[in-house]
Each structure stands twice: as structure tokens, then as C-alpha cells.
Amino acid sequence: MLTKSNNRMPRMIARAITACVVAVLVLTSAIAMFGKDKKPKPAVDDGDGTKVAYKNILEGLDLSKFVWPNPPAITRIRYVTFWSGEKLEVKPQQQKKSTWMERVSGVAVGSATSEPKPRWQLIVPNGIAVDSKSKVYVADSKVRAIFVVDVENGKYEMIKNGTDARFQWPTGLVIDDSDRLFAADSGMHKVVVFGPDHKMEGVITKPLVAPAGLAIDNENRFLYVADPELDQVLVFDADPPYKLLRALGTSGQGHKLTEPGQFSKPIGVAVDKDGNLYVTDTWNNRVEIFDADGNFIRTWGKAGDGVGFFARPKGISLDSDGHVWVADGMQSRVQVFTPEGKLLIWMGGDGLLPGMFRALENVYIDKDNRVFTTEQYPGRMQVFRYKTDAEARKEKEVRDAELKQKAEQRAVANKATNQTPSDSPK
């Protein structure tokens, strides 16, 4: 027994030392990643019980490294920043002794005498639009308001419920070439029209049930409204009196239609430079394309849980090169396709890091090639920069020229090194 005990003791000491060394290494790695002098901050509560720590995480990361695809490939998407609004601030109340008058009247000691600062953070951000001044509009379904954000400095204003309009569940947004804002409200079964001054100019109601995504064809003056409850995309005149022109898809079939040209809960709509309409047919897990006259062109996409497949696609947008960007809510993934449906690149996955998403709702690309995404957990809008085909070709030309120059320099150096000296004269 004594011999066995003596043999076990060195092993126990060795294990303890190993455990200590591992703990020190883990702690050292954490300090190196998040900063030696930074103390960990408590997680932020988003109001729904979800602990949000992404602000603290970003402080310790080199955000310039978040690009798609990874080096040495030429970057096509670069993370820029995020915006989440303003957190609720409640200042502690100073405790004071109650007077005899307060005791008689029933006022509790230390009770608040004023309301806390209003909460204007994003909670359920959805539709996105950008005006001619590059200000970003974000519809928040739970706040029941539209944020108008300058992402360069973080400042914002709001189109508020009860003050500027009546909202119940604002969803899709779109802005035309005269800066008129169209805002869908699925809770109130309508689309509200605002002028450039954010004053209401009109309302579109019938036959809307639950309007969602919106798109504008500025050339033909068409307003497209996706209504998932109707299983239709409704086409209105984009100018007063906003007459209904036609409806794509068949209503009243219980979201069961799967034939090309039909829809089951369509949510997102977008228009390309030629006036073609792209629709995310959400429950059918596909994208459908129509021409400006409403004629069906083609469809692509299949249900699946991998890259290149869909699991409830929602938001859709097109970049300046005509690529189709699709936000997939269940897969927390943004995928980019050719108009014919060939997958080009993707980013995402469930998480809080830049380029990751939770409950992804929408994607939108503006004229400056800024890419915006909205998600619910946490309520935030992420901002990326898309590098166009022309920019990528130019960078490739520069890289090829540099490689050619280096190859020529090496060839000259090798020639000089391998050259034999001439025979000396006799």
C-alpha cells in the first residue's frame, strides 16, 4: 500500500502542475485577444432577457480583418460598422426622507418623480431604405417607429408612432427617386406614403392584408407590395391616387401553391435596372423573376440547410452589378447569386461577430455599394462595403502587374548570379 501510494503521489502533483499551466496559458491568450489593460464589462441586456455582449467583443477585434472571401483572394465584402440605437438609461433616484405631508398622502419614500429617458434602441428591425442624402431608414416593428440614421456619425431622428403617423407593425420600406418614403404596416393592413419632409401624403389600403416587402420601379412608376397573407405581389401606380394595376400570384389557396409563377408567403421584392422583379417566395424556398409587364421569367432555389440552398429566404436586394443578395432567416446567412441563380459568395452563420446573424430579417444595397442587414437578436443593423466587379478587376490588374515586375526582377537577379565570368587574356 505504501509503495503504491508513493507512486501515485508524483503523478497527482504532475497533473496539478499541468492544470495550472493550462489555466495560465488560457488566461494569457484571453488577455492577448481582448487587451491586457481592459477589464471585462458586464453583458448588456437587450430588454428581452437576451444578454448582448457584442459591443464588448468588438472592442478587442481588428475589424479590418472581417472580409469575404478570405485573403489572399480579392476582397469583395468588407465589414464597416453596426448601429443599434440608444439603450434605455435609468438614473438611480436619490433616497430622501418623506415629509409628514407625503406620509399622509400616501407617497412612498424614494418613489420616482419623473419617467426614465425613453428607450429608442432597435428591437425588431426589419425594412431598410436609403434616401438621396445617404440617410438610412430602418423600420422597427416592435418600437413601432422608423429610424432615420446617419451611419457616419451615429446620429438619428425618428418618424414616431402617435406623433408623425400611426404604426402597429411596420415592416417594409422603399424610397423613390424624389425621396418619397413608402412604409408597409402589416398590423394596420396599409402602406403609408411620406414626403421628403416626413409628413404623411397618402395611404394605400385595399386590398392589402399584411403588406411586407416593398420595391419601386422608378422608370415605370410601379410600386410592388409583397403580401404573404394573400400569397400575392400587388402592383400599384407609384403616384397618386396609387391605383392597383395588377396582382401576381393567386390568393385564397392556403399557401399551398408551388407552381412557377405562384407564391406561398412571398416576403421580399426587388427591381433590377431592366425593370425585372425579383421575389423571395419564402415558404417555397426559392426566388422568382418577372418582367415589368408581370410575365413570369424563371425561378431558382431549393430547400436545404447548406450553402446555396434556402430555409425561409426573406429580404432581397440587387447590387450595381446585377447580383442578387438574399437574406435567409433560418440559416442566418446572406448569399449572393447571379440573376440565373448561380451562387457567387456568402457570409453568415449564427452568432454575434461581424458578418454573423441571429434572426436575420433583411438585406439592402444602396447606390454607394453599402450593404445593410437587419436582425432581431440582438436588434442591430450591420453595415458592409461591397467591392464592385470593376473595382475587383482593377485590383487584380494591379496585383498581376506587381507579380510580373517581381518575376522580371528575379529573372534579372538569377541571370546575374548564374553568368560565368569571361576568360582572362593570356
Coordinates of N, CA, C and O in Angstrom, one line a residue, residues 281-350:
D281 N -39.9 33.9 -52.6 CA -41.1 33.0 -52.4 C -40.8 32.2 -51.2 O -40.3 31.1 -51.3
T282 N -41.1 32.8 -50.0 CA -40.5 32.3 -48.7 C -40.8 30.9 -48.4 O -39.9 30.1 -48.1
W283 N -42.0 30.5 -48.4 CA -42.4 29.1 -48.0 C -42.0 28.1 -49.1 O -41.9 26.9 -48.8
N284 N -41.8 28.5 -50.3 CA -41.4 27.6 -51.3 C -39.9 27.6 -51.5 O -39.3 26.9 -52.3
N285 N -39.2 28.4 -50.6 CA -37.7 28.4 -50.6 C -37.1 28.6 -52.0 O -36.2 27.8 -52.4
R286 N -37.5 29.7 -52.6 CA -37.0 30.0 -54.0 C -37.1 31.5 -54.3 O -37.7 32.2 -53.5
V287 N -36.5 31.9 -55.4 CA -36.6 33.2 -55.9 C -37.3 33.1 -57.3 O -36.9 32.3 -58.1
E288 N -38.3 34.0 -57.5 CA -39.0 34.0 -58.8 C -38.8 35.4 -59.4 O -38.7 36.4 -58.7
I289 N -38.6 35.4 -60.8 CA -38.4 36.6 -61.5 C -39.5 36.8 -62.5 O -39.9 35.9 -63.2
F290 N -39.9 38.1 -62.6 CA -40.9 38.5 -63.6 C -40.5 39.7 -64.3 O -39.6 40.5 -63.8
D291 N -41.0 40.0 -65.5 CA -40.6 41.2 -66.3 C -41.6 42.3 -65.8 O -42.5 42.1 -65.0
A292 N -41.3 43.5 -66.4 CA -42.1 44.7 -66.0 C -43.6 44.6 -66.3 O -44.4 45.3 -65.7
D293 N -43.9 43.7 -67.2 CA -45.3 43.5 -67.6 C -46.0 42.4 -66.7 O -47.2 42.1 -66.9
G294 N -45.3 41.8 -65.8 CA -45.8 40.8 -65.0 C -45.7 39.4 -65.5 O -46.3 38.5 -64.9
N295 N -45.0 39.2 -66.6 CA -44.8 37.9 -67.2 C -43.7 37.1 -66.4 O -42.6 37.7 -66.1
F296 N -44.0 35.9 -66.1 CA -43.0 35.0 -65.4 C -41.8 34.7 -66.3 O -42.0 34.4 -67.5
I297 N -40.6 34.9 -65.7 CA -39.4 34.6 -66.5 C -38.8 33.3 -66.1 O -38.6 32.4 -66.9
R298 N -38.4 33.2 -64.8 CA -37.8 31.9 -64.3 C -37.8 31.9 -62.8 O -38.1 32.9 -62.1
T299 N -37.4 30.8 -62.2 CA -37.3 30.6 -60.8 C -36.1 29.7 -60.5 O -35.7 28.9 -61.3
W300 N -35.5 29.9 -59.3 CA -34.4 29.1 -58.9 C -34.3 29.1 -57.4 O -34.9 29.9 -56.7
G301 N -33.7 28.0 -56.9 CA -33.6 27.9 -55.4 C -34.3 26.6 -54.9 O -35.3 26.2 -55.5
K302 N -33.7 26.0 -53.9 CA -34.3 24.8 -53.4 C -34.1 24.8 -51.8 O -33.2 25.5 -51.3
A303 N -35.0 24.0 -51.2 CA -34.9 24.0 -49.7 C -33.7 23.1 -49.3 O -33.4 22.1 -49.9
G304 N -33.1 23.6 -48.3 CA -31.9 22.8 -47.8 C -31.3 23.6 -46.6 O -31.6 24.8 -46.4
D305 N -30.3 23.0 -45.9 CA -29.7 23.6 -44.8 C -28.2 23.9 -45.1 O -27.5 24.2 -44.2
G306 N -27.8 23.9 -46.3 CA -26.4 24.2 -46.7 C -26.3 25.4 -47.5 O -27.3 26.0 -48.0
V307 N -25.0 25.8 -47.8 CA -24.8 26.9 -48.7 C -25.3 26.7 -50.1 O -25.2 25.6 -50.6
G308 N -26.0 27.7 -50.6 CA -26.6 27.6 -51.9 C -28.0 27.2 -51.9 O -28.7 27.2 -52.9
F309 N -28.5 26.7 -50.7 CA -29.9 26.4 -50.5 C -30.6 27.4 -49.7 O -30.0 28.3 -49.1
F310 N -31.9 27.3 -49.5 CA -32.7 28.2 -48.8 C -33.5 27.5 -47.7 O -33.9 26.4 -47.8
A311 N -33.7 28.3 -46.6 CA -34.6 27.8 -45.5 C -35.3 29.1 -45.0 O -34.9 29.7 -44.1
R312 N -36.3 29.5 -45.7 CA -37.1 30.7 -45.5 C -36.4 31.9 -45.8 O -36.0 32.8 -45.0
P313 N -36.1 32.1 -47.1 CA -35.5 33.4 -47.6 C -36.5 34.5 -47.4 O -37.7 34.4 -47.6
K314 N -35.9 35.7 -47.0 CA -36.8 36.8 -46.7 C -36.4 38.1 -47.5 O -36.9 38.3 -48.6
G315 N -35.4 38.9 -47.0 CA -35.0 40.1 -47.7 C -34.3 39.8 -49.0 O -33.6 38.7 -49.1
I316 N -34.4 40.7 -50.0 CA -33.7 40.5 -51.3 C -33.3 41.9 -51.8 O -34.1 42.9 -51.6
S317 N -32.2 42.0 -52.4 CA -31.7 43.3 -53.0 C -30.8 43.0 -54.1 O -30.2 41.8 -54.2
L318 N -30.5 44.0 -55.0 CA -29.6 43.8 -56.1 C -28.5 44.9 -56.0 O -28.8 46.0 -55.7
D319 N -27.3 44.5 -56.3 CA -26.2 45.5 -56.3 C -26.0 46.1 -57.7 O -26.8 45.8 -58.6
S320 N -25.1 47.0 -57.8 CA -24.9 47.7 -59.1 C -24.4 46.9 -60.2 O -24.5 47.3 -61.4
D321 N -23.9 45.7 -59.9 CA -23.5 44.7 -61.0 C -24.6 43.7 -61.3 O -24.4 42.9 -62.2
G322 N -25.8 43.9 -60.7 CA -26.9 43.0 -61.0 C -26.9 41.7 -60.2 O -27.7 40.8 -60.5
H323 N -26.0 41.5 -59.2 CA -26.0 40.3 -58.4 C -27.2 40.4 -57.5 O -27.6 41.4 -57.0
V324 N -27.7 39.2 -57.1 CA -28.9 39.1 -56.3 C -28.5 38.7 -54.9 O -27.9 37.6 -54.7
W325 N -28.8 39.5 -53.9 CA -28.4 39.2 -52.5 C -29.7 38.8 -51.8 O -30.7 39.5 -51.8
V326 N -29.6 37.6 -51.1 CA -30.8 37.1 -50.4 C -30.5 36.8 -48.9 O -29.5 36.2 -48.6
A327 N -31.3 37.3 -48.0 CA -31.2 37.1 -46.6 C -32.0 35.9 -46.2 O -33.2 35.9 -46.4
D328 N -31.4 34.9 -45.6 CA -32.1 33.7 -45.2 C -32.3 33.7 -43.7 O -31.3 33.7 -42.9
G329 N -33.5 33.8 -43.2 CA -33.8 34.0 -41.8 C -33.4 32.8 -41.0 O -32.8 32.9 -39.9
M330 N -33.7 31.6 -41.4 CA -33.4 30.4 -40.6 C -32.0 30.0 -40.6 O -31.5 29.5 -39.6
Q331 N -31.3 30.2 -41.7 CA -29.9 29.9 -41.8 C -28.9 31.0 -41.3 O -27.7 30.8 -41.3
S332 N -29.5 32.2 -41.0 CA -28.7 33.3 -40.6 C -27.6 33.6 -41.6 O -26.4 33.7 -41.2
R333 N -27.9 33.6 -42.9 CA -26.9 33.7 -43.9 C -27.4 34.6 -45.0 O -28.5 34.6 -45.4
V334 N -26.4 35.4 -45.5 CA -26.6 36.2 -46.7 C -25.9 35.6 -47.9 O -24.7 35.3 -47.7
Q335 N -26.6 35.3 -49.0 CA -26.0 34.6 -50.1 C -26.2 35.5 -51.3 O -27.2 36.2 -51.5
V336 N -25.1 35.5 -52.2 CA -25.1 36.3 -53.4 C -25.1 35.4 -54.6 O -24.3 34.5 -54.7
F337 N -26.1 35.7 -55.5 CA -26.2 34.9 -56.7 C -26.2 35.7 -58.0 O -26.4 36.9 -58.0
T338 N -25.9 35.0 -59.1 CA -26.2 35.7 -60.4 C -27.7 35.7 -60.6 O -28.4 35.0 -60.0
P339 N -28.1 36.5 -61.6 CA -29.6 36.6 -61.9 C -30.1 35.2 -62.3 O -31.3 35.0 -62.2
E340 N -29.2 34.3 -62.8 CA -29.7 33.0 -63.2 C -29.6 32.0 -62.0 O -30.0 30.8 -62.2
G341 N -29.2 32.4 -60.8 CA -29.2 31.5 -59.6 C -27.9 30.9 -59.3 O -27.9 30.0 -58.4
K342 N -26.8 31.2 -59.9 CA -25.5 30.6 -59.6 C -24.9 31.3 -58.3 O -24.8 32.5 -58.3
L343 N -24.6 30.5 -57.3 CA -24.0 31.1 -56.1 C -22.6 31.6 -56.3 O -21.8 31.0 -56.9
L344 N -22.4 32.9 -55.8 CA -21.1 33.5 -56.0 C -20.3 33.6 -54.7 O -19.2 33.3 -54.7
I345 N -21.0 34.0 -53.6 CA -20.3 34.2 -52.3 C -21.4 34.2 -51.3 O -22.6 34.4 -51.5
W346 N -21.0 33.9 -50.0 CA -21.9 34.0 -48.9 C -21.2 34.4 -47.7 O -20.0 34.3 -47.6
M347 N -22.0 34.9 -46.7 CA -21.4 35.2 -45.4 C -22.5 34.9 -44.3 O -23.7 35.0 -44.7
G348 N -22.1 34.7 -43.1 CA -23.1 34.5 -42.1 C -22.9 33.3 -41.2 O -21.7 32.9 -41.0
G349 N -23.9 32.8 -40.6 CA -23.9 31.8 -39.5 C -24.4 32.4 -38.3 O -24.4 33.7 -38.1
D350 N -24.9 31.6 -37.3 CA -25.5 32.1 -36.1 C -24.4 32.6 -35.2 O -23.5 31.9 -34.8

